[in-house]
Each structure stands twice: as structure tokens, then as C-alpha cells.
Coordinates of C-alpha atoms in Angstrom, one line a residue:
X30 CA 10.9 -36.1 6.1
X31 CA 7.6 -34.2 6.1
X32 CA 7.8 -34.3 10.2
X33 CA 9.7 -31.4 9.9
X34 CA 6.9 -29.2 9.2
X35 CA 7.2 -27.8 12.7
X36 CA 10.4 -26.2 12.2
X37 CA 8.2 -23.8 9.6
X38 CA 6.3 -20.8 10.7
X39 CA 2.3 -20.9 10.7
X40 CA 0.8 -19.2 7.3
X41 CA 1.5 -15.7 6.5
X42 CA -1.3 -13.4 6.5
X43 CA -1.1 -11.8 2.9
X44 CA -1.6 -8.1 2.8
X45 CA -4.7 -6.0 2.6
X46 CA -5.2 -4.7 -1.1
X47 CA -8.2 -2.7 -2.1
X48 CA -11.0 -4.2 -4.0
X49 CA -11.7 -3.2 -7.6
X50 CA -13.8 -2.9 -10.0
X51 CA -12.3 -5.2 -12.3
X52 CA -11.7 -8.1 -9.9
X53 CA -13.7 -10.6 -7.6
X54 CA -15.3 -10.3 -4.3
X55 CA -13.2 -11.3 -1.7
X56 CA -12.7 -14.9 -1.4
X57 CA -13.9 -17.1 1.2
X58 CA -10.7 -19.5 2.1
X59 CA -6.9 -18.4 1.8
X60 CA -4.1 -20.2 2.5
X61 CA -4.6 -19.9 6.2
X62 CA -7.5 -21.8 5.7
X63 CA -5.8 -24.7 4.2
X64 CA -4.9 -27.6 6.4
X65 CA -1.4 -28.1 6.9
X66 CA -0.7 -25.2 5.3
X67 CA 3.0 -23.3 6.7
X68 CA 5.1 -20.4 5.8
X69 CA 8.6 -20.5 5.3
X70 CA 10.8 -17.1 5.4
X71 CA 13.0 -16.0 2.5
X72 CA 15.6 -14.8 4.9
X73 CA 16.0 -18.6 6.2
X74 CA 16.5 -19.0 2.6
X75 CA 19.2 -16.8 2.2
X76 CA 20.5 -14.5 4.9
X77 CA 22.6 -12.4 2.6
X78 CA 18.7 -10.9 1.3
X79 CA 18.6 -7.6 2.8
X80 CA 16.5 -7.3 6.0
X81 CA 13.3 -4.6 5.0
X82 CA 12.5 -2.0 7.3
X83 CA 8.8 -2.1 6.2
X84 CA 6.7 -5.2 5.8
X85 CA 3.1 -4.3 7.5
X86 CA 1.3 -1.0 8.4
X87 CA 3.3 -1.3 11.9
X88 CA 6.3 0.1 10.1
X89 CA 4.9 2.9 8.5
X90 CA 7.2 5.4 10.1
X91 CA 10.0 4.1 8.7
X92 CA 9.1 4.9 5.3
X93 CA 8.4 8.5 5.9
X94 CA 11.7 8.7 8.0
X95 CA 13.4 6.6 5.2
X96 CA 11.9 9.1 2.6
X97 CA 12.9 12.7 5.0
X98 CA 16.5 10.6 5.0
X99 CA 16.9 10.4 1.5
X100 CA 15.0 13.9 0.2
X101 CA 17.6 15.3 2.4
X102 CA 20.4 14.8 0.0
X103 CA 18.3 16.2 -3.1
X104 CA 18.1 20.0 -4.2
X105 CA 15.1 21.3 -4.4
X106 CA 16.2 25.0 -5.2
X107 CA 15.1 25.2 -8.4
X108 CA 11.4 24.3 -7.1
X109 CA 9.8 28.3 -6.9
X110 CA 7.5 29.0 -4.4
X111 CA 4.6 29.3 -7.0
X112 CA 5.6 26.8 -9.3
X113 CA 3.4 24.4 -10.1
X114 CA 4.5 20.4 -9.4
X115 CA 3.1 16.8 -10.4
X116 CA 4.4 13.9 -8.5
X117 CA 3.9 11.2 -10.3
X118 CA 3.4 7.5 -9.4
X119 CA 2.1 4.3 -11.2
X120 CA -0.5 1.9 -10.2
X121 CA 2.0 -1.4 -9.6
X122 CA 3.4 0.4 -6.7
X123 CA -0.2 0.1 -4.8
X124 CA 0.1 -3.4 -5.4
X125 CA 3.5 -3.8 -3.1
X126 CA 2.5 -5.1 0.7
X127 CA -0.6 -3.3 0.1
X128 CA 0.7 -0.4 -1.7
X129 CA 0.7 2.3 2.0
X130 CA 4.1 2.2 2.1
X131 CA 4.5 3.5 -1.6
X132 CA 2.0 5.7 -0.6
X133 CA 3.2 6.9 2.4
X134 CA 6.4 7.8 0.4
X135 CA 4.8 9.5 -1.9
X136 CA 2.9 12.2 1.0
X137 CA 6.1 12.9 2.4
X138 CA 7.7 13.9 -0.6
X139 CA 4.6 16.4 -1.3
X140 CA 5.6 17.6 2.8
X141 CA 9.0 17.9 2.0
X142 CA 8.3 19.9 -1.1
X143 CA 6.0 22.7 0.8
X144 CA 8.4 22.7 3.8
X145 CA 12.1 23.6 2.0
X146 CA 10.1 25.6 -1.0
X147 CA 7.0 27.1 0.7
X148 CA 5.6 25.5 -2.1
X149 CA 2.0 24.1 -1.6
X150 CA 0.8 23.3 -5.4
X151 CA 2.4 19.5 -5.2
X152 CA -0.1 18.0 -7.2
X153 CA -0.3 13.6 -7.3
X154 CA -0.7 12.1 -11.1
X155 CA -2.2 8.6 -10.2
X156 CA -1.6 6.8 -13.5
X157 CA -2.9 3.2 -14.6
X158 CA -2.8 1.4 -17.4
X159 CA -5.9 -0.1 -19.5
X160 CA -8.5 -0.1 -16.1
X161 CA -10.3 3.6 -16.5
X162 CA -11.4 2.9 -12.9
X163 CA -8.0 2.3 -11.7
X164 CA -6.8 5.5 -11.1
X165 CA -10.3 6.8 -8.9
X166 CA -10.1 3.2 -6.9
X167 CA -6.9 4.1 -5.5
X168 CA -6.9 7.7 -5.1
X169 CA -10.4 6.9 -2.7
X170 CA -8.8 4.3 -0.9
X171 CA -5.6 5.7 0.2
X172 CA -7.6 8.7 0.7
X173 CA -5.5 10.9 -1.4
X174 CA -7.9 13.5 -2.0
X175 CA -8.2 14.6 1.7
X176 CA -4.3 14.2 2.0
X177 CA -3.0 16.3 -1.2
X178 CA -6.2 19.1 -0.3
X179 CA -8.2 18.1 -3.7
X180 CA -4.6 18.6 -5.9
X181 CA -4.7 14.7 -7.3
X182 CA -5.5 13.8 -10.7
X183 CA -6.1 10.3 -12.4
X184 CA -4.2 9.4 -16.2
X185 CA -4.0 6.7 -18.2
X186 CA -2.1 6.3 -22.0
X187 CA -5.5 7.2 -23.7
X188 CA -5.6 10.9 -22.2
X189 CA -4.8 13.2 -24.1
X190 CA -1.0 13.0 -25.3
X191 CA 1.6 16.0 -25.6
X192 CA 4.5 15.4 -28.3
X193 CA 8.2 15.1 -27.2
X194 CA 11.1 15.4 -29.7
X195 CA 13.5 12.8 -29.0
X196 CA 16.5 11.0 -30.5
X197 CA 14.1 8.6 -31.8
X198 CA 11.7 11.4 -33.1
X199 CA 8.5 12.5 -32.5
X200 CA 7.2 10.4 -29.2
X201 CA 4.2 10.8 -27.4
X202 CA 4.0 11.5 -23.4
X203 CA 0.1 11.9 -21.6
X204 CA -0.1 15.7 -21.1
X205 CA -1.2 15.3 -17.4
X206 CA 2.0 14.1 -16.5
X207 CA 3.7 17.0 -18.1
X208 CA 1.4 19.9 -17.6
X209 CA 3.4 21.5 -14.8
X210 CA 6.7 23.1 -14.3
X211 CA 8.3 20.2 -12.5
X212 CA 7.6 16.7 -12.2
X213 CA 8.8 14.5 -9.7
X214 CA 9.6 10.9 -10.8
X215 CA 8.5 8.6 -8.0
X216 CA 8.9 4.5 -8.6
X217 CA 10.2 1.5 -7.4
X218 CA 12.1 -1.6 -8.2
X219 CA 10.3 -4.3 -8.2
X220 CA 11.7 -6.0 -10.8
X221 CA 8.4 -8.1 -12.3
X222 CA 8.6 -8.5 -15.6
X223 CA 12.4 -8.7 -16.3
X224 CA 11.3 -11.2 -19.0
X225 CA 10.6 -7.8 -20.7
X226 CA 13.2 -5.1 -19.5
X227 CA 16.1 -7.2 -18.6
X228 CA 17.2 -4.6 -16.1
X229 CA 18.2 -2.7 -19.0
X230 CA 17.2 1.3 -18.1
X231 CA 15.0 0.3 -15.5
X232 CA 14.6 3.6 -14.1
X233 CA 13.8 5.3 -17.5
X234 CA 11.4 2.5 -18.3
X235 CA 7.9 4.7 -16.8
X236 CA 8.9 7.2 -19.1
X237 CA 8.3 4.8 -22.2
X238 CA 5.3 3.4 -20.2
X239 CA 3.2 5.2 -17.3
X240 CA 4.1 8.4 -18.4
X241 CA 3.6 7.7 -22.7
X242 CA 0.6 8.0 -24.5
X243 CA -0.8 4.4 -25.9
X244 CA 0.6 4.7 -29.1
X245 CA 4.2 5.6 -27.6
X246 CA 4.0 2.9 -25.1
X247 CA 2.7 -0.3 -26.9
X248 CA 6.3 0.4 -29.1
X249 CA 7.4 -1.7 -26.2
X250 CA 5.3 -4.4 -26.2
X251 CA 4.4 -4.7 -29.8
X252 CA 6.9 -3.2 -31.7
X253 CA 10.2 -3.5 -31.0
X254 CA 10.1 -6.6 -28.5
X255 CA 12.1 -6.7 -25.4
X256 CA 15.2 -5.3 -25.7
X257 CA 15.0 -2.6 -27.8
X258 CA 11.7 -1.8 -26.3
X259 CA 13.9 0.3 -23.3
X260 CA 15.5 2.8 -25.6
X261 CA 12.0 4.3 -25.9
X262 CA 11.6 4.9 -22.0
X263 CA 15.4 6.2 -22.1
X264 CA 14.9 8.2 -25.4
X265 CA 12.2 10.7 -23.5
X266 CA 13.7 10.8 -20.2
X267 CA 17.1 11.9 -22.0
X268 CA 14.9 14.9 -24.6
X269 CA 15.0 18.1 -23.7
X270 CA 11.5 18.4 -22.7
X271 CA 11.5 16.0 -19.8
X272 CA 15.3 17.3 -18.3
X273 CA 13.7 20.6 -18.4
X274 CA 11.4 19.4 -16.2
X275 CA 12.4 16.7 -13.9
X276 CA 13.4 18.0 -10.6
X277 CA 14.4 15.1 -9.1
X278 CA 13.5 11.0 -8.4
X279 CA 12.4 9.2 -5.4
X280 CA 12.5 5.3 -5.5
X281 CA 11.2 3.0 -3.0
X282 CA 13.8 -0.4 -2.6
X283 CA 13.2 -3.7 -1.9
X284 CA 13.9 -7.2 -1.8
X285 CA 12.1 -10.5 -1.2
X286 CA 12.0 -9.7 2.7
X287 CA 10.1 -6.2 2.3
X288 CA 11.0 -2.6 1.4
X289 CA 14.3 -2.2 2.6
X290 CA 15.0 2.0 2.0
X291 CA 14.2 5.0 -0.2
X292 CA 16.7 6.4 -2.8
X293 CA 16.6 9.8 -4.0
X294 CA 18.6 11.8 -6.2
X295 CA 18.8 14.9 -8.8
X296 CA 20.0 12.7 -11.3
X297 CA 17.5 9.8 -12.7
X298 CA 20.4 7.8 -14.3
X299 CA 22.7 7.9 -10.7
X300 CA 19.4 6.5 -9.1
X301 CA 19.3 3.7 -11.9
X302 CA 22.6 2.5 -11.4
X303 CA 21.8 1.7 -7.4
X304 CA 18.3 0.3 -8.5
X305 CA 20.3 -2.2 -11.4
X306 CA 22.8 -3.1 -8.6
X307 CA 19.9 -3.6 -5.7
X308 CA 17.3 -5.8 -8.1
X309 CA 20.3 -8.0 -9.8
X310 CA 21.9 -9.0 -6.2
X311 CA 18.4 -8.6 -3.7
X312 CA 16.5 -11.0 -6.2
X313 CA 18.5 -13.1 -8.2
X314 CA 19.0 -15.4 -5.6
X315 CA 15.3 -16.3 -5.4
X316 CA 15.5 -16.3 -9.1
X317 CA 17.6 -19.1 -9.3
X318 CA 16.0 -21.4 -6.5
X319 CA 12.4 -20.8 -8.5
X320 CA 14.5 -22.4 -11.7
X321 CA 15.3 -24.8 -9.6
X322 CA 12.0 -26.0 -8.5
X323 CA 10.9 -29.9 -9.7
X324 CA 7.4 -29.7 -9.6
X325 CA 4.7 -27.8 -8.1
X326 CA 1.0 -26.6 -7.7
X327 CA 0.3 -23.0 -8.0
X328 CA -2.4 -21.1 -6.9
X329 CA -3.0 -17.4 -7.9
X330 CA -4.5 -15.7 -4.9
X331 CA -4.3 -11.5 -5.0
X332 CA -6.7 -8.9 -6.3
X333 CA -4.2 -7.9 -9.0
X334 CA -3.4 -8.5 -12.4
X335 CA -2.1 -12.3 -12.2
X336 CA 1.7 -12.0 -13.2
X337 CA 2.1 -9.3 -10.4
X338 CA 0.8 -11.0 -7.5
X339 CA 3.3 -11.7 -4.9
X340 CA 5.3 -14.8 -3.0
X341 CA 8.0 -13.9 -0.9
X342 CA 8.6 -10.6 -2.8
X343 CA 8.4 -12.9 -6.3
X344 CA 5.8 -12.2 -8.4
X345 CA 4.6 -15.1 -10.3
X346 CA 5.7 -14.1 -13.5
X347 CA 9.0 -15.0 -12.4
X348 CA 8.1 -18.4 -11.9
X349 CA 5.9 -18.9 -14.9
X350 CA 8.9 -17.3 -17.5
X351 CA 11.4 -19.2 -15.9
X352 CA 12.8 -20.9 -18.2
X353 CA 16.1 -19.0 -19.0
X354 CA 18.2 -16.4 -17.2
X355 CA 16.8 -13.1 -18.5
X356 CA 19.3 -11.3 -16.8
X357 CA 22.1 -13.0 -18.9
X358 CA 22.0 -10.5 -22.3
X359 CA 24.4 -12.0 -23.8
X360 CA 23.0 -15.4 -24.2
X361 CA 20.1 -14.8 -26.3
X362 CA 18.5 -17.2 -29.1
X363 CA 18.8 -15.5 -32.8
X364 CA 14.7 -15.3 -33.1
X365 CA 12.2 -13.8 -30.8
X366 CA 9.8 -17.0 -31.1
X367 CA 13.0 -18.9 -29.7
X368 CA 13.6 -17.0 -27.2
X369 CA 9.6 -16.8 -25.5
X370 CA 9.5 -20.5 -26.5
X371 CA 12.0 -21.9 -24.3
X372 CA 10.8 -19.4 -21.8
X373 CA 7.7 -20.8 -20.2
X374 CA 8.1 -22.9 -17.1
X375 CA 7.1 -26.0 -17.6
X376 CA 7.6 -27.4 -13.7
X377 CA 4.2 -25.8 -12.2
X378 CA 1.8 -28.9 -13.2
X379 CA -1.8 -27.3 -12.1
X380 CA -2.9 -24.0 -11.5
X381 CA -5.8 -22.7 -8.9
X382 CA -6.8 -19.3 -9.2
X383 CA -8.8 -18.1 -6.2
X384 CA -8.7 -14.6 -7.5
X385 CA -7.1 -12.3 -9.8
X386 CA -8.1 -9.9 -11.9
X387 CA -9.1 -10.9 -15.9
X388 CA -6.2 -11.3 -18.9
X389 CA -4.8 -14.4 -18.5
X390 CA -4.4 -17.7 -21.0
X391 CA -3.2 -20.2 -18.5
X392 CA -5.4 -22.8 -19.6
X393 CA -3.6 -22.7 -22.5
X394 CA -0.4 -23.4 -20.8
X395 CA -1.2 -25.9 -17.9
X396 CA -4.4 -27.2 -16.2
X397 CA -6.5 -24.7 -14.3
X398 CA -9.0 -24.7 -12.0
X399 CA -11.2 -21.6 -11.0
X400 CA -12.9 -21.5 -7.3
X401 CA -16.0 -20.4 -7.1
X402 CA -17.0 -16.7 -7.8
X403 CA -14.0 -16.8 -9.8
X404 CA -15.2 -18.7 -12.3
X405 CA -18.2 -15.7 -13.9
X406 CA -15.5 -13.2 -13.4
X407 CA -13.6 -15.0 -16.1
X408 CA -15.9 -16.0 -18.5
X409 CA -16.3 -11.9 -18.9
X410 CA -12.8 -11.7 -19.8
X411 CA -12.8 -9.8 -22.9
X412 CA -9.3 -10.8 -23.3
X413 CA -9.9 -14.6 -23.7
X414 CA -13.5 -15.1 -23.7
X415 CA -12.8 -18.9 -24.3
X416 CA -11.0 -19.2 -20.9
X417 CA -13.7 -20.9 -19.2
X418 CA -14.1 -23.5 -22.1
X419 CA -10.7 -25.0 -21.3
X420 CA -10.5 -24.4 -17.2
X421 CA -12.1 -26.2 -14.8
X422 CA -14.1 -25.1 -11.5
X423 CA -14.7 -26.2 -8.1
X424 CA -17.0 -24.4 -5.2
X425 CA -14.2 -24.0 -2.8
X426 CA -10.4 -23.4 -2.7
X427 CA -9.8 -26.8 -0.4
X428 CA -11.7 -28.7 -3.3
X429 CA -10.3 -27.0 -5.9
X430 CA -6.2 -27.6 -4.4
X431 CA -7.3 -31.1 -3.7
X432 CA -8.1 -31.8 -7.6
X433 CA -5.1 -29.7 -8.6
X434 CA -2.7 -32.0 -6.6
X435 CA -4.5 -35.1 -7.9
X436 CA -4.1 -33.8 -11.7
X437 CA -1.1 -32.7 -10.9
X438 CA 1.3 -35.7 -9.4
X439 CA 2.5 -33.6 -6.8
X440 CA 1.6 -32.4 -3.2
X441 CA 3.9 -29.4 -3.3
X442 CA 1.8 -26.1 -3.3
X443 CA 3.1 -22.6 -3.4
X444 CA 0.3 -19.6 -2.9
X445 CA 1.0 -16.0 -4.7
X446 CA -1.1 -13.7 -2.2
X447 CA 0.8 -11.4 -1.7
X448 CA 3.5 -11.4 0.6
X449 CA 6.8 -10.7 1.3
X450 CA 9.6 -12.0 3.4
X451 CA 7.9 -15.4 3.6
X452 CA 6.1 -17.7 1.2
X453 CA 3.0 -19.3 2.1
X454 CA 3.3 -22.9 0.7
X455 CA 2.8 -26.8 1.4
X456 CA 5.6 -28.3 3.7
X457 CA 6.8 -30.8 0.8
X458 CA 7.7 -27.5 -1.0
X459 CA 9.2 -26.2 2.0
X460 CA 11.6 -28.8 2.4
X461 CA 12.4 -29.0 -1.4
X462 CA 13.1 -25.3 -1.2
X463 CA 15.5 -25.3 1.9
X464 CA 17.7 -28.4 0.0
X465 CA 17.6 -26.6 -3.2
X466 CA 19.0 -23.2 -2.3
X467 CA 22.6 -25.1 -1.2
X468 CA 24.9 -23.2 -3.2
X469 CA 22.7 -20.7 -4.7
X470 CA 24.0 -17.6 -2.0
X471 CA 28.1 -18.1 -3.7
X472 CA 26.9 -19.0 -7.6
X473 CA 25.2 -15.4 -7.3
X474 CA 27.6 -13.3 -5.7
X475 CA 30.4 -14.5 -6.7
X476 CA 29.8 -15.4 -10.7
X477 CA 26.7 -14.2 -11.7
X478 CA 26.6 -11.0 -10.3
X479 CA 29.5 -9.7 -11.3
X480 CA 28.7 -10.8 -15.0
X481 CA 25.3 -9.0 -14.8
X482 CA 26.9 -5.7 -13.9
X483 CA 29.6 -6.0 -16.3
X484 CA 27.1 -6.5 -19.1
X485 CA 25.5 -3.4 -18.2
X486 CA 28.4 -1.3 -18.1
X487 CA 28.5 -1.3 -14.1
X488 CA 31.9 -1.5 -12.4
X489 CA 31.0 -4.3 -9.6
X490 CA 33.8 -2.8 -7.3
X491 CA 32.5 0.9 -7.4
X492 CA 29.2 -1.3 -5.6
X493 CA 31.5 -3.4 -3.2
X494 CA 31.5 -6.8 -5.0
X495 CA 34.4 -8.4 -5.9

């Protein structure tokens, strides 16, 4: 019964993010605005999800004491005291609970470096994708030009590329990430698109992607497709020219509920194993409930690019490509069009996007509406300049939910703004949610799991699971 909404927490605050360039203004209503609106955490959900140490700005410190924790265990010997060092990071990283904690990692690591080297030259490579204004928009607002004493640098794929002689051949990296004696590979596993990597390699995948000239990196999304798109991100970390190099990997962990501790090791595959085990038990719980959803409104409400924006630690690609289990490999339809085809979610009945930033064909898909502001900042989209002759529009997020729901058939609302460890969402959905993830805690941990691991040439006992 929908009385129950006052066992649910109020509405989750979602994160600050910085403004860009290539998004909308800041929108006038968010969820909190909505009436009747609640939050409902993911750890109520499923206790077994890893409590996070980090969720807000209040927990800064324990990311740079998580980070001192882990860099203890890593040799830095071969670092000389006049060597010169790029840190390297990637743009999805800022988009996690506001991206400080990823960037308070990623300061420590250049303080850790000067203090056991004497080393001072730690230099940050800021790299984004197809934005040119990316890269400057987050070095200013994290204010890493004062922090790293002028030693950052912006890249993207269409810099200027070096060549790296792989098992593949001739492959292409961006020559700012490589100009220096040592890099230092600093990521993070959120798992978002696992439609496309399948947790195959995830820890080699930047190399084939942030870290890889245009021409290198669209191999993985044009080329070869999916699958065999990872053996060009493991192909360059494994040449010659990037071992040489790497002197070691930091990654931030997570699950739904937050960031939960920093790994760090000398050896990148070591580091991809624990990541493989974390994603594929800290998020396929919440995987399976979202398959399990029967209908529902969605509304698209961070500054990001759309499948990236967070609920509860889920991006919303996972609920839109929901339609298999991508973490099954050995289930796969014969053709590529089979496999995408029966991929799409078809449970979400209406779409509201309050702000995101352009490239998106959801009109296409289901019906969309577009609240207010919104609405010129697609019809600029260079990627689908037809989007606003399908979508819809309404001045305000309350009228724009309200028409959603009616076109829809269905008063169950989920918002992607942002957050972690709770999902801000209708009560209806709430309820649905609680009766649906009966079961979901053993199915995971006890068959899929295992079978996950196994697939990927991961000994489940070696990680504790039976």
C-alpha cells in the first residue's frame, strides 16, 4: 500500500557537478521539488552492497587516507628524483558524486610521489573525449592548476598521436599521455557501459580509449564491436612501450552505496582482477532488480552525458540496455544486430530530461519530453538535429512528469541525478523495488557470481566465494 511512503527517507540531494559548456543552465525544479517525491537507500535493498567510505565532500579525508593506505604497498623506486611523471586521469571519473573524491585521489598520489622520490615534476593529463572544452572546465573547477603548481595539461584522441608497436601492430596512443618517463594509470570501476566491455580487461580498457588517438580508439566502437573491441586496450597496455613506462596504477572502488576504497598496485593486470571481482559482485545485484522492473517513468536529470548519469550508483545505461545479462559471455546471439536488438529496455514507458548534455536518440526509442531550457539545447545537437521534431516539451519539470505519467500508464518515477547509495524515486517504485529484490542477494552470490568469474578465468575461491 502506498501509505507506506513514510518508512522511505526524504529526497536525496544529488551531487554538485560543474557546469559546462556543452550542457544547460542549471535547472529550476529537481526531484526535491517534486511532491511526494522519497528516496529509498540501496543498502535497504541489499545489505550485502559494500558500505562506501565516501559519499559527500564530508568524507574527503577518507579518500586521501584510503589513497596514503594503498600507495603504501606500491614501489615507487624506480621513480628518479628528476624524472619526469604524468598522472593520468579520464573525464568519467569527475562525473562520480561530483568527481572531488577522484580528484582528491588523484592530489595525493602527486604528494606521495614528491614525498618517497623527492620528485616534484608530477604532472596531471586531464583527458576527455569529443568536448575540446572538457578538459579546461575541469582542470578550473577543481582548481588543479593552483594544486599541481601550473604542471596540468588537457588531451583529447585528436592531439597529436605517438605510434606503439603492439601484438596487433602499429596502434596509435595521444603523445601527451606518453611524453614523460613514467606514467601513472589512475581510474576507477564504475562499470557504465558493460553493454560494451563486458568486464572483459576492464582495467586495460583506458589504454584503448582515454589514452589512444581517435583513430586507435573508435576500433572499439566501430570496428570490431564489443568484445573484441578490449583486445585493443589490452594489446598497448601489454607492448613494450607502455610497460616501459607504467610505474604503477591507482583505482578508486565503488559500489551503489558510494566509493568504498582505493587499490593500488605495480602490476595493472593484479589490480584488474580485484576490480573484475568488486564490479561483478558490488553491482550485479542492482543489475538484476533493474531487469526486474515492470514499468516505469524516467527522468534524466545530471549535467553529463545521459547514459552516465547516476541512480543509486546505476547509471542509466544500465537500465536502458537491460535487456540481457551482459555479464553472461557465454550466452551471446550469433549476429551483432541480434544481440543490440534484444537489448533495449523496453519497461521505461516515458522519458523527462531535465538536463543532460546533447547525443542522445531517445525519441526514437520511447516518448520524451524536454523541460524548458532544455528543449534549445537539443535542437543544437549536432548529433540528431531532428531530436526536437519527435520529443515533446513542457515549461516545468512538475508539468513535464505529470504528462510523462499520463502517456505513460504508470505513476512509478525513478530520477538519474546523480546519486549514490539511494535512489531518488516515486513511492509506487519504491515499494515495487523493495518486493522485487526477494531472492536477488542468493541468485547472485551463489550462481551467478561464481559463473561470471569462471568465465573470465577467475578462481571464485582465491576471492572468498564459494
Amino acid at each position: 500500500m502506498l501509505d507506506q511512503q513514510t518508512e522511505f527517507d526524504p529526497v536525496l540531494a544529488p551531487p554538485p557537478v560543474m557546469r559546462s559548456a556543452y550542457g544547460p543552465k542549471a535547472p529550476e525544479q529537481r526531484a526535491g521539488d517534486i511532491a511526494g517525491m522519497v528516496s529509498l537507500r540501496v543498502r535497504e535493498l541489499f545489505p550485502t552492497i559494500a558500505e562506501a567510505i565516501y559519499r559527500d565532500e564530508t568524507h574527503i579525508s577518507k579518500i586521501r587516507e584510503a589513497t596514503r593506505a594503498a600507495l603504501a604497498n606500491v614501489d615507487m623506486s624506480m621513480i628518479g628524483p628528476t624524472d619526469s611523471i604524468n598522472i593520468l586521469c579520464s573525464e568519467h571519473g569527475f562525473g562520480i558524486i561530483g568527481g572531488h573524491a577522484y580528484a582528491e585521489m588523484l592530489r595525493t598520489i602527486r604528494d606521495v610521489i614528491e614525498e618517497r622520490t623527492g620528485n616534484p615534476n608530477a604532472r596531471l593529463i586531464v583527458i576527455a573525449y569529443v568536448g575540446f572544452k572538457e578538459s579546461d572546465e575541469i582542470i578550473e573547477y577543481y582548481d588543479f592548476e593552483t594544486y599541481f603548481k601550473g604542471k596540468v595539461r588537457g588531451a583529447t584522441p585528436f592531439d597529436r598521436g605517438v605510434p606503439i608497436e603492439t601484438e596487433l601492430g602499429t596502434l596509435y596512443g595521444v603523445a601527451k599521455v606518453y611524453n614523460a618517463r613514467w606514467i601513472i594509470h589512475c581510474h576507477y570501476d564504475d562499470p557504465r557501459e558493460i553493454y560494451l566491455h563486458r568486464m572483459i580487461d576492464r582495467s586495460t580498457k583506458p589504454f584503448g580509449m582515454s589514452y589512444a588517438r581517435f583513430e586507435t580508439r573508435s576500433i572499439f566502437h566501430m570496428t570490431f564491436g564489443p568484445r573484441s573491441g578490449n583486445l585493443v586496450g589490452r594489446a598497448i597496455a601489454e607492448s613494450k612501450f607502455v610497460r616501459d613506462k607504467l610505474a604503477f596504477t591507482c583505482y578508486m572502488l565503488s559500489s551503489p552505496d558510494g566509493v568504498t576504497a582505493i587499490d593500488a598496485d605495480n602490476e595493472l593486470h593484479a589490480v584488474g582482477e580485484r576490480v573484475t571481482v568488486n564490479v561483478l559482485r558490488q553491482y550485479g545485484k542492482m543489475l538484476e532488480l533493474f531487469s526486474r522492473l515492470k514499468d516505469c517513468v524516467v527522468v534524466l536529470d545530471g549535467p553529463k552525458w545521459p547514459y552516465y548519469i547516476h541512480a543509486g550508483g546505476m547509471i542509466f545505461g544500465h537500465l536502458l540496455y537491460n535487456g540481457r545479462d551482459w555479464w553472461d559471455v557465454q550466452s551471446d546471439p550469433k549476429t551483432k544486430a541480434e544481440l543490440m536488438g534484444k537489448a533495449i529496455n523496453p519497461k521505461f514507458k516515458a522519458m523527462v530530461i531535465n538536463q543532460a548534455l546533447i547525443g542522445l536518440y531517445f525519441p526514437m526509442v520511447c516518448p520524451t519530453i524536454v523541460v524548458g531550457e532544455m528543449a534549445e539545447v537539443m535542437k543544437r545537437d549536432f548529433a540528431n538535429p531532428t531530436f526536437m521534431d519527435q520529443a515533446m516539451t513542457a515549461p516545468t519539470l512538475s508539468e513535464a512528469l505529470e504528462r510523462a505519467k499520463q502517456i505513460g500508464g504508470t505513476d512509478k518515477v525513478i530520477f538519474f541525478d546523480g546519486t549514490y547509495g539511494s535512489i531518488n524515486l516515486s513511492p509506487s517504485l519504491a515499494v515495487e523495488l523493495k518486493t522485487l529484490a526477494a531472492g536477488v542477494d542468493q541468485l547472485i552470490e551463489a550462481e551467478r557470481l561464481p559463473k561470471w568469474l569462471k568465465q573470465r578465468g577467475i578462481d571464485p575461491l582465491k576471492h572468498g566465494i564459494v
